[in-house]
PDB file of C-alpha atoms and ligand atoms in Angstrom:
ATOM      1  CA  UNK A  18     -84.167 194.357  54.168  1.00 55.00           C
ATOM      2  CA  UNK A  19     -80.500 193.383  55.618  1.00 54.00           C
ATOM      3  CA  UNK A  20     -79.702 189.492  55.645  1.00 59.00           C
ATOM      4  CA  UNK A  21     -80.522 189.618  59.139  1.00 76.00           C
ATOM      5  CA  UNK A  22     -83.483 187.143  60.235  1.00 90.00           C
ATOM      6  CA  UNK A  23     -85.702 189.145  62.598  1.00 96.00           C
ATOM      7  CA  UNK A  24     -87.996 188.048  65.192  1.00 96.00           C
ATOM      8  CA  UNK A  25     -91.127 188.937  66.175  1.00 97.00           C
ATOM      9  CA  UNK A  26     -90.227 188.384  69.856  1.00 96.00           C
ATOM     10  CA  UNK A  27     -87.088 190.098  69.849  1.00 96.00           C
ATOM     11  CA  UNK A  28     -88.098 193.019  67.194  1.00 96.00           C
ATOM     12  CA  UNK A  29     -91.086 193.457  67.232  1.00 98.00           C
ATOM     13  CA  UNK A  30     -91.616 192.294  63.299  1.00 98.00           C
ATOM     14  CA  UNK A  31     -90.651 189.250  61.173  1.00 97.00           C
ATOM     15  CA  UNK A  32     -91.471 188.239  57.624  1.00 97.00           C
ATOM     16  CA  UNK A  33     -92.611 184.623  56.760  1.00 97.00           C
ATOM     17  CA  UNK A  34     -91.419 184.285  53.359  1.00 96.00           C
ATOM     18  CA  UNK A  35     -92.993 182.951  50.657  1.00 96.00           C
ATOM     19  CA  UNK A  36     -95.848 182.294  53.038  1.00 96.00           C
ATOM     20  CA  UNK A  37     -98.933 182.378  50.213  1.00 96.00           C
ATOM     21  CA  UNK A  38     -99.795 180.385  47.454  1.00 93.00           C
ATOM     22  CA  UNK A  39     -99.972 181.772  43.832  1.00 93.00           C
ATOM     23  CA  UNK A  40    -103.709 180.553  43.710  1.00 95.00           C
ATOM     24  CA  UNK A  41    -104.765 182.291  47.005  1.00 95.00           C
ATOM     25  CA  UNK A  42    -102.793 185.795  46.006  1.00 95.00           C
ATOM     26  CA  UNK A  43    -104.187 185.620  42.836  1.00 95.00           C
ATOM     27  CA  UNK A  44    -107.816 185.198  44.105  1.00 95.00           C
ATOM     28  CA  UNK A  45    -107.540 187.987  46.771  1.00 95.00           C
ATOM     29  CA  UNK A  46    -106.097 190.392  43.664  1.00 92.00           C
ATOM     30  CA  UNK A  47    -109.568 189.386  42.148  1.00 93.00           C
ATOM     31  CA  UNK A  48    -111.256 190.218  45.110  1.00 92.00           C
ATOM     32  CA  UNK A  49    -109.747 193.504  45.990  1.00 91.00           C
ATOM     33  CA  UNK A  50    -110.042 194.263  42.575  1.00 88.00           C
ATOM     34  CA  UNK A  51    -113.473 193.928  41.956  1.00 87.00           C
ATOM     35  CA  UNK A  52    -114.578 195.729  45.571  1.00 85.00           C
ATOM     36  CA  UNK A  53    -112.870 198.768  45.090  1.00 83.00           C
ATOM     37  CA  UNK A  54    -114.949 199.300  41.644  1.00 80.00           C
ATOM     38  CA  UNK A  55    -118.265 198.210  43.449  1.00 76.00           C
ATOM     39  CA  UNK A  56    -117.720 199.450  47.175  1.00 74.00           C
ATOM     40  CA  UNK A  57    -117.135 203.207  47.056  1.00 68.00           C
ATOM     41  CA  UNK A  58    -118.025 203.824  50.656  1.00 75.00           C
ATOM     42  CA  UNK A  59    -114.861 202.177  51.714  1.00 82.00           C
ATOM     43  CA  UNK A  60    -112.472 203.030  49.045  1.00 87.00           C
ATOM     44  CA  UNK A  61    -109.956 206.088  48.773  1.00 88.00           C
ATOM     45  CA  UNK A  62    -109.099 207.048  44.818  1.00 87.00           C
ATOM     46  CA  UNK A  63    -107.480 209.821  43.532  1.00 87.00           C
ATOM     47  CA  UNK A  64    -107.268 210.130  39.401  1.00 83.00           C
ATOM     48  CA  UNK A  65    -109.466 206.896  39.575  1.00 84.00           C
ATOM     49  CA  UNK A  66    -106.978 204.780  41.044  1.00 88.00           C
ATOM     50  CA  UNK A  67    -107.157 203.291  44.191  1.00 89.00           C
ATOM     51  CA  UNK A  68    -104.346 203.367  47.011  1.00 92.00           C
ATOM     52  CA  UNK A  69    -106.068 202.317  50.168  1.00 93.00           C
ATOM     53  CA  UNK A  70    -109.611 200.493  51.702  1.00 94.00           C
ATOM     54  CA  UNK A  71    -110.804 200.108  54.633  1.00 94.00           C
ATOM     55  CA  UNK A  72    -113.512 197.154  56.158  1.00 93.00           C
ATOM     56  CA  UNK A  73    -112.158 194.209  53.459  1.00 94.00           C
ATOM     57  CA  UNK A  74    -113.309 191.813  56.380  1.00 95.00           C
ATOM     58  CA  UNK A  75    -116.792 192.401  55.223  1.00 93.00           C
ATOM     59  CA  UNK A  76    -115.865 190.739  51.589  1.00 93.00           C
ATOM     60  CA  UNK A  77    -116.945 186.885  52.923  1.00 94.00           C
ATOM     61  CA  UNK A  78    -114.686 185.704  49.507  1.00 94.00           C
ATOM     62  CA  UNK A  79    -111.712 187.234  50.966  1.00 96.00           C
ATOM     63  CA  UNK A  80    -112.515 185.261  53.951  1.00 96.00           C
ATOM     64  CA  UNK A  81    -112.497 182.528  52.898  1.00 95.00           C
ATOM     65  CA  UNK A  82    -109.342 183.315  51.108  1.00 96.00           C
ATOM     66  CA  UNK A  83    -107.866 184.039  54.232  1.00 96.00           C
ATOM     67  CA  UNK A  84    -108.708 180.510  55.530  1.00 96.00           C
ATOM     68  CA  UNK A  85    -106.551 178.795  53.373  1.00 95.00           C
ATOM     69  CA  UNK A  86    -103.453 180.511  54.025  1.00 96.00           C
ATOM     70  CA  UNK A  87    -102.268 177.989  56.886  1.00 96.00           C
ATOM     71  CA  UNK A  88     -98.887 179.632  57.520  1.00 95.00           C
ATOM     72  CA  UNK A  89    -100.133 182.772  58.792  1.00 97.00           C
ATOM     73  CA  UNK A  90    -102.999 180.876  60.689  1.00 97.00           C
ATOM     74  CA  UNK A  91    -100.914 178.717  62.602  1.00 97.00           C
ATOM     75  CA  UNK A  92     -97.918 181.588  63.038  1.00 97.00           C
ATOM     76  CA  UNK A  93    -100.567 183.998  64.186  1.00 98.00           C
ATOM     77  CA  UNK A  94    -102.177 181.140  66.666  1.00 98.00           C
ATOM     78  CA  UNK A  95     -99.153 180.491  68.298  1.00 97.00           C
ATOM     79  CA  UNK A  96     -98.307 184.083  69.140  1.00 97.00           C
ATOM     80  CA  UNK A  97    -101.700 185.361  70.007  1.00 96.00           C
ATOM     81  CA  UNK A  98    -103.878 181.774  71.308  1.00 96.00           C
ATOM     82  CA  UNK A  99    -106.417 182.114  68.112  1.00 97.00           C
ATOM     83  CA  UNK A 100    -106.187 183.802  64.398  1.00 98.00           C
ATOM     84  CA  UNK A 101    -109.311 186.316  65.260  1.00 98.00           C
ATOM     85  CA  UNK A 102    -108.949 189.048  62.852  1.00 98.00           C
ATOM     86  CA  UNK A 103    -110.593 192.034  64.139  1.00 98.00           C
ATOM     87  CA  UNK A 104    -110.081 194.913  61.033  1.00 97.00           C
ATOM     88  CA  UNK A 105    -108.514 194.812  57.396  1.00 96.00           C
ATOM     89  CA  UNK A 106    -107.437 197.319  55.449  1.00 96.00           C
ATOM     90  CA  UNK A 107    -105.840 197.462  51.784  1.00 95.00           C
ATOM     91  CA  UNK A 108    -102.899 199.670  50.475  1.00 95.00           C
ATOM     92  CA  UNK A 109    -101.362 200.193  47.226  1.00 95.00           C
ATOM     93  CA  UNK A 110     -99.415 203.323  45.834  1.00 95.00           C
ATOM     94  CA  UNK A 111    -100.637 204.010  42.475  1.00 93.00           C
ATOM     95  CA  UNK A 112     -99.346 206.821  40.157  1.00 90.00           C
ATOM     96  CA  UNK A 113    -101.673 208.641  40.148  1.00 90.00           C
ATOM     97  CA  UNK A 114    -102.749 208.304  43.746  1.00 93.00           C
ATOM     98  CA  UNK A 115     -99.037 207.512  45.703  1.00 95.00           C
ATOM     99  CA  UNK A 116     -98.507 208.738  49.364  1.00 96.00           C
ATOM    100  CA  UNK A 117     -95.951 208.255  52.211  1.00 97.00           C
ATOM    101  CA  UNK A 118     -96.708 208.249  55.818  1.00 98.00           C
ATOM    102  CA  UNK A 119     -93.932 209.547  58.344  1.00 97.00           C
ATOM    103  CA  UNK A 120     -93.256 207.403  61.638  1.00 98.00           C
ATOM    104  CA  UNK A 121     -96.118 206.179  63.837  1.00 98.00           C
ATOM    105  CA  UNK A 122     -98.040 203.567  65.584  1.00 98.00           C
ATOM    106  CA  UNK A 123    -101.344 202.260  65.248  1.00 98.00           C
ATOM    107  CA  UNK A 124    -102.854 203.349  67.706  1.00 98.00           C
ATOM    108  CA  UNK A 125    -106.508 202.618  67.392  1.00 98.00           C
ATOM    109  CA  UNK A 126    -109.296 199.880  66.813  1.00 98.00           C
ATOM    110  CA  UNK A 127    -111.931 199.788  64.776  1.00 98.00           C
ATOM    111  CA  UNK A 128    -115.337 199.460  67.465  1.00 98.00           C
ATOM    112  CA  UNK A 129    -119.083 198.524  66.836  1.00 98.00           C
ATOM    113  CA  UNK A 130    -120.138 201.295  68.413  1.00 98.00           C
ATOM    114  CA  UNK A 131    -118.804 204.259  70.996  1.00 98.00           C
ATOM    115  CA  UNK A 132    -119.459 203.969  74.480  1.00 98.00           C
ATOM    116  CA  UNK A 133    -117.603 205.656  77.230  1.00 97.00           C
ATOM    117  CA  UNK A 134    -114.998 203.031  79.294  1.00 98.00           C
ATOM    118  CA  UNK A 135    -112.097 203.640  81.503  1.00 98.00           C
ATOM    119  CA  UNK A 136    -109.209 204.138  79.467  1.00 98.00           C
ATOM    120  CA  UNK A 137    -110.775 203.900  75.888  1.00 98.00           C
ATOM    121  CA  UNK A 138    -110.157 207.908  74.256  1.00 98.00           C
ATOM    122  CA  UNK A 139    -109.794 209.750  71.436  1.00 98.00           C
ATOM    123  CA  UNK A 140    -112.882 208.302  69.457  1.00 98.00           C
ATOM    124  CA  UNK A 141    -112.799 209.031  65.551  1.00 98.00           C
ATOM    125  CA  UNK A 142    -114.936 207.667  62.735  1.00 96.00           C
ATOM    126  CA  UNK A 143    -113.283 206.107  59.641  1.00 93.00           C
ATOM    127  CA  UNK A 144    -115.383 205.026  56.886  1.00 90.00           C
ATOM    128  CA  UNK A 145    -118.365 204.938  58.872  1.00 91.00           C
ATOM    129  CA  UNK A 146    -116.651 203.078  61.649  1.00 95.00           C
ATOM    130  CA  UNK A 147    -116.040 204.047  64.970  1.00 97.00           C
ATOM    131  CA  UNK A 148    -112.535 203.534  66.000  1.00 98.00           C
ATOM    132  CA  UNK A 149    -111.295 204.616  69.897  1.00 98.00           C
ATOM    133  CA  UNK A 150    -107.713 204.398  71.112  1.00 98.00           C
ATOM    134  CA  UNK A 151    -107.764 201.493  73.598  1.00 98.00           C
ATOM    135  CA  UNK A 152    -105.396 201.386  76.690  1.00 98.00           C
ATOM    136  CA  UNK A 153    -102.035 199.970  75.594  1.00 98.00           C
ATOM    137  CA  UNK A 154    -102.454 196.575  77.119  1.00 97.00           C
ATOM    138  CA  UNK A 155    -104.794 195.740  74.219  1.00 98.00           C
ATOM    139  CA  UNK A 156    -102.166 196.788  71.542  1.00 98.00           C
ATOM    140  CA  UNK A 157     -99.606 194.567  73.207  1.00 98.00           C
ATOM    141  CA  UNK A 158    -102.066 191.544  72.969  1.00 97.00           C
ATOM    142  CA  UNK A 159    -102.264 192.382  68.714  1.00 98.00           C
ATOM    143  CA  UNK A 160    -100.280 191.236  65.884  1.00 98.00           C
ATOM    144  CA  UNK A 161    -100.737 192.796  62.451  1.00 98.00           C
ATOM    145  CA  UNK A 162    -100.225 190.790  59.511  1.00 98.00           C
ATOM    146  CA  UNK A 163     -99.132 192.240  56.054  1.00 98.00           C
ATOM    147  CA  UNK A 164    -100.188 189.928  53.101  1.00 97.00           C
ATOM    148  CA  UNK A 165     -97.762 191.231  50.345  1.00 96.00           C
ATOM    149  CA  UNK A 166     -99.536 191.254  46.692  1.00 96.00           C
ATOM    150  CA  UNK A 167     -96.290 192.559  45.042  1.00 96.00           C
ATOM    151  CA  UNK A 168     -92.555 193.046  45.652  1.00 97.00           C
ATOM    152  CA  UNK A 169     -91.610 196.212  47.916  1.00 97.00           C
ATOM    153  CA  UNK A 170     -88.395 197.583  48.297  1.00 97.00           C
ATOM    154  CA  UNK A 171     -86.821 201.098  48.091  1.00 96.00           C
ATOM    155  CA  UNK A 172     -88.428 201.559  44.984  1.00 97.00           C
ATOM    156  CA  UNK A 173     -91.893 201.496  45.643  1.00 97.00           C
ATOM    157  CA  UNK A 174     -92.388 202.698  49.219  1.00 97.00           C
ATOM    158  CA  UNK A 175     -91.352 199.802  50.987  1.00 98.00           C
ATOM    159  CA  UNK A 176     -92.102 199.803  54.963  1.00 98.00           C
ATOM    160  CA  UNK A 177     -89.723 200.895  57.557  1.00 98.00           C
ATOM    161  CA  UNK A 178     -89.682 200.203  61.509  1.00 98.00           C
ATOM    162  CA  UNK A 179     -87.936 201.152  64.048  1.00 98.00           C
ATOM    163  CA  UNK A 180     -86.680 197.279  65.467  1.00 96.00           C
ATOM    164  CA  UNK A 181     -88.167 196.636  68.819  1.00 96.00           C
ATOM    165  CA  UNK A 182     -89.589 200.406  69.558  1.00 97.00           C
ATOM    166  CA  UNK A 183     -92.865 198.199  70.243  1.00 98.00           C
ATOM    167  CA  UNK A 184     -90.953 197.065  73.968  1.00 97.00           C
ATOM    168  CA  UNK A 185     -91.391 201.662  74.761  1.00 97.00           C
ATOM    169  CA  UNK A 186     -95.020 201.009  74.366  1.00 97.00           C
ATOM    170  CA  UNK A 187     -97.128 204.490  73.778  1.00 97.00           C
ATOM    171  CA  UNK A 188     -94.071 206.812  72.391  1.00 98.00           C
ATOM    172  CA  UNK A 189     -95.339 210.325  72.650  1.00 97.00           C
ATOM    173  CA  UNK A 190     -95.146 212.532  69.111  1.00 95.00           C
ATOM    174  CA  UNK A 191     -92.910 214.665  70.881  1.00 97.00           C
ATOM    175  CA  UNK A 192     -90.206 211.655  71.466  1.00 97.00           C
ATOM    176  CA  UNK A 193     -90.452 209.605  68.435  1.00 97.00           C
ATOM    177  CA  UNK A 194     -88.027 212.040  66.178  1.00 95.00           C
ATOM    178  CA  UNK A 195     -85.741 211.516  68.453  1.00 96.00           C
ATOM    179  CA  UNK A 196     -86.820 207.623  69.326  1.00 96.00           C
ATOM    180  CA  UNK A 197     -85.729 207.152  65.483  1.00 96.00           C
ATOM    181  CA  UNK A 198     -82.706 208.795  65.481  1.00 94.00           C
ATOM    182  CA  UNK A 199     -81.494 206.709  68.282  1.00 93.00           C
ATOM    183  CA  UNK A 200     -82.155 203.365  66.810  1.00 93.00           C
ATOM    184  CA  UNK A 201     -81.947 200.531  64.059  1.00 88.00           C
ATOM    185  CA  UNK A 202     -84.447 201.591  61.693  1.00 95.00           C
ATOM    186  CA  UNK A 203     -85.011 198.691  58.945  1.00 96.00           C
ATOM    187  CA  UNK A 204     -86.178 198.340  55.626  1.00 96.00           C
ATOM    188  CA  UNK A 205     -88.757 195.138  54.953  1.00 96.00           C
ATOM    189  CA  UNK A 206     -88.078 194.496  51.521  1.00 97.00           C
ATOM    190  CA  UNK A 207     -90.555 191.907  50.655  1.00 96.00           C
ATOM    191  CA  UNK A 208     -91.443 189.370  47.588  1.00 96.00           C
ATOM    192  CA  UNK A 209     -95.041 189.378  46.658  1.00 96.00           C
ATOM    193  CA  UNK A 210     -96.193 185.917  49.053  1.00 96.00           C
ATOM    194  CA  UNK A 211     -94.098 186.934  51.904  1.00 96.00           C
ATOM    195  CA  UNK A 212     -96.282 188.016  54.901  1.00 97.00           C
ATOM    196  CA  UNK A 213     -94.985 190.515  57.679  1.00 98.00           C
ATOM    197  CA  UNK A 214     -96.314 189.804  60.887  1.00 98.00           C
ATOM    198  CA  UNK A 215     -95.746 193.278  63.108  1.00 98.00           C
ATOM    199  CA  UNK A 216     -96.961 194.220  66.147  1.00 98.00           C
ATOM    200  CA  UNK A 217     -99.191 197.253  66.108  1.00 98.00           C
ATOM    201  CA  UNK A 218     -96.867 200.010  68.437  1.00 98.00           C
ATOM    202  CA  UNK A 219     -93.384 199.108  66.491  1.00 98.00           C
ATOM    203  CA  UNK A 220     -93.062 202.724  64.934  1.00 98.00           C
ATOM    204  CA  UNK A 221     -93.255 202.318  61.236  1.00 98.00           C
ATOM    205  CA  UNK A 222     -92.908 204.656  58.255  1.00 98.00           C
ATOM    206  CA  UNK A 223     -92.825 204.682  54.235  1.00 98.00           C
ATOM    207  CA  UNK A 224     -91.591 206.963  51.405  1.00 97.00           C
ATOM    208  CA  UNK A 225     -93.687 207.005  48.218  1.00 97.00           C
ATOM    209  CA  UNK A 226     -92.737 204.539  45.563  1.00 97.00           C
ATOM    210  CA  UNK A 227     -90.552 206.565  43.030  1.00 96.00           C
ATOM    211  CA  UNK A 228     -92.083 204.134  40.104  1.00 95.00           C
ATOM    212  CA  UNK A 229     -94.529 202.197  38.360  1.00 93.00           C
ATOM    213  CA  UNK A 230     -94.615 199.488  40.642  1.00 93.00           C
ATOM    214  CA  UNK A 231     -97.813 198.731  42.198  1.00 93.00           C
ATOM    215  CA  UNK A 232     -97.252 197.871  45.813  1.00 96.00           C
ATOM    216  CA  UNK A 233    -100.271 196.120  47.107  1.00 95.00           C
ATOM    217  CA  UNK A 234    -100.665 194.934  51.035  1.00 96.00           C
ATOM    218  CA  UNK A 235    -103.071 193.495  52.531  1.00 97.00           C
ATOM    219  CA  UNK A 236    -103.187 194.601  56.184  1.00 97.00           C
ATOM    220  CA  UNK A 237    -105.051 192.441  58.884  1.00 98.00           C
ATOM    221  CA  UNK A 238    -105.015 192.927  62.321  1.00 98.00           C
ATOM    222  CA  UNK A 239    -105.394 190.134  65.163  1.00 98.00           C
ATOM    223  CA  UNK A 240    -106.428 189.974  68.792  1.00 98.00           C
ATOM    224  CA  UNK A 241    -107.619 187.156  70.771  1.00 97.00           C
ATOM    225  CA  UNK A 242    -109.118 189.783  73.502  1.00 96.00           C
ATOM    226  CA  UNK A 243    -112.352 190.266  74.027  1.00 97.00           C
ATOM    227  CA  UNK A 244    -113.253 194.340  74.545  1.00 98.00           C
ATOM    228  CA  UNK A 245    -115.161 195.408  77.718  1.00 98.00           C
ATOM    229  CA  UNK A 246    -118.625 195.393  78.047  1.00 97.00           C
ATOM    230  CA  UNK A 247    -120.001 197.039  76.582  1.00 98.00           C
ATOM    231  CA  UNK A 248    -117.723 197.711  73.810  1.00 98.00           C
ATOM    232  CA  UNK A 249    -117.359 195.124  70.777  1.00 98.00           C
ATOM    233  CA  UNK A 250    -114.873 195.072  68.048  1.00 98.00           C
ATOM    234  CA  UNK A 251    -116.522 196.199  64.823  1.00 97.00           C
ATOM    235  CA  UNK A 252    -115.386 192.932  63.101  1.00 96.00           C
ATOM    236  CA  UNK A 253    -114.432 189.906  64.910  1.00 97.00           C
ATOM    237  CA  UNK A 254    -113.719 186.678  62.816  1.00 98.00           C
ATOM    238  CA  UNK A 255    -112.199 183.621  63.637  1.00 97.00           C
ATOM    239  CA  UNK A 256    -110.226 182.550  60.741  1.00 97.00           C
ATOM    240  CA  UNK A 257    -109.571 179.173  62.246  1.00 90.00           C
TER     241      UNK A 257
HETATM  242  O1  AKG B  10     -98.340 200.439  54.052  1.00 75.57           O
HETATM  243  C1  AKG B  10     -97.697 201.401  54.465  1.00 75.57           C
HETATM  244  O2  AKG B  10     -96.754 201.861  53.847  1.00 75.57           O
HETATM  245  C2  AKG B  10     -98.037 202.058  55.775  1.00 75.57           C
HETATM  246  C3  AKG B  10     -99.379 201.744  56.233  1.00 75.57           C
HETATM  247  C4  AKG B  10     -99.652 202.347  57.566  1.00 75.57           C
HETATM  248  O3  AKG B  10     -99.510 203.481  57.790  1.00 75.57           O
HETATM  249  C5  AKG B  10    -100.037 201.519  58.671  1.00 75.57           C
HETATM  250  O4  AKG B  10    -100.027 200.309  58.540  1.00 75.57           O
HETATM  251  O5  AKG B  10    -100.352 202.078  59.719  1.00 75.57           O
END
């Protein structure tokens, strides 16, 4: 990523660097680790290795990991009013299993169940969870953290964004070719500890890694909002 400190305000996305403690990183490794041999229902693998998971808020451990990491607590509080993650999911790009993703924004939640409600569409089911796209309000209110379990950079797939294309809200597919050619797109190159806080509609992208490098993220996603009756977020946890 260029020198240049970015804000989360201003750009939409900002890294707080060196944010985790070797102990916690280490134990949410552990974690991750062991689920994705025991919890098949949630995890992707291709030639046995294992590049994404969804539902990690159900591992209470990795919880309670979370709890101690007071950086992103407090940074999270003070943007959003309370740290209440609401879904988790885990990347890597293995060898044997890499992938890139061209430019988009998440656009969807992760729901307890469906039920029809004025501007709540698109419903899907992801790993046995409903997820609905919820009117863009909502996304506005979120903030996505990134918990970084190794270096990224151009190497291994690192994460691009378009800087503030979160202030367009909803971009239509049809205008975000040309949304991207118009504007700063960045590189985060991150150190394994840093966390990228992002928020949810800031168009992002990533090549496949071109080595050996694992590049593990933990990706947690956080809105104070309740949903409408009588929808519920799937997961709702107050991390503190
Ligand atoms: O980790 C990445 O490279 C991209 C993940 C992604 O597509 C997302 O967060 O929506």
């Amino acid at each position: 990523m260029s020198s240049r400190t970015w804000s989360i305000n201003q750009d939409g996305f900002e890294v707080l660097r060196a944010a985790c403690q070797k102990d916690s990183l280490r134990e949410l490794d552990e974690i991750l680790s062991a689920v994705s041999r025991l919890d098949l229902r949630n995890v992707r693998q291709r030639g046995a290795e294992t590049y994404a998971m969804r539902n990690v808020l159900r591992e209470n451990r990795l919880v309670a990991t979370l709890r101690k990491l007071d950086s992103l607590i407090s940074a999270v509080k003070g943007y959003t009013g309370k740290c209440c993650a609401v879904r988790g999911i885990y990347f890597d790009k293995p060898f044997k299993a890499n992938w890139s993703v061209p430019w988009h924004q998440d656009l969807t939640i992760a729901v307890a169940g469906k039920h029809e409600v004025d501007g709540y569409s698109k419903w899907t089911t992801k790993s046995g969870v409903v997820h609905v796209q919820p009117p863009t309000e909502i996304l506005e209110k979120m903030i996505t953290a990134r918990i970084h379990l190794d270096d990224a950079d151009e190497r291994n797939g690192a994460l691009m964004v378009v800087a503030k294309s979160n202030q367009r809200g909803y971009i239509p597919a049809r205008e975000v070719r040309e949304v991207t050619m118009k504007s700063e797109v960045a590189r985060c190159d991150v150190q394994r500890g840093d966390i990228m806080l992002m928020r949810p509609l800031l168009l992002h992208s990533s090549r496949s890694s071109q080595t050996n490098l694992r590049r593990r993220v933990l990706h947690i996603e956080f809105c104070a909002e309740e949903l409408p009756t009588p929808l519920e977020w799937c997961d709702r946890i107050d991390l503190g």
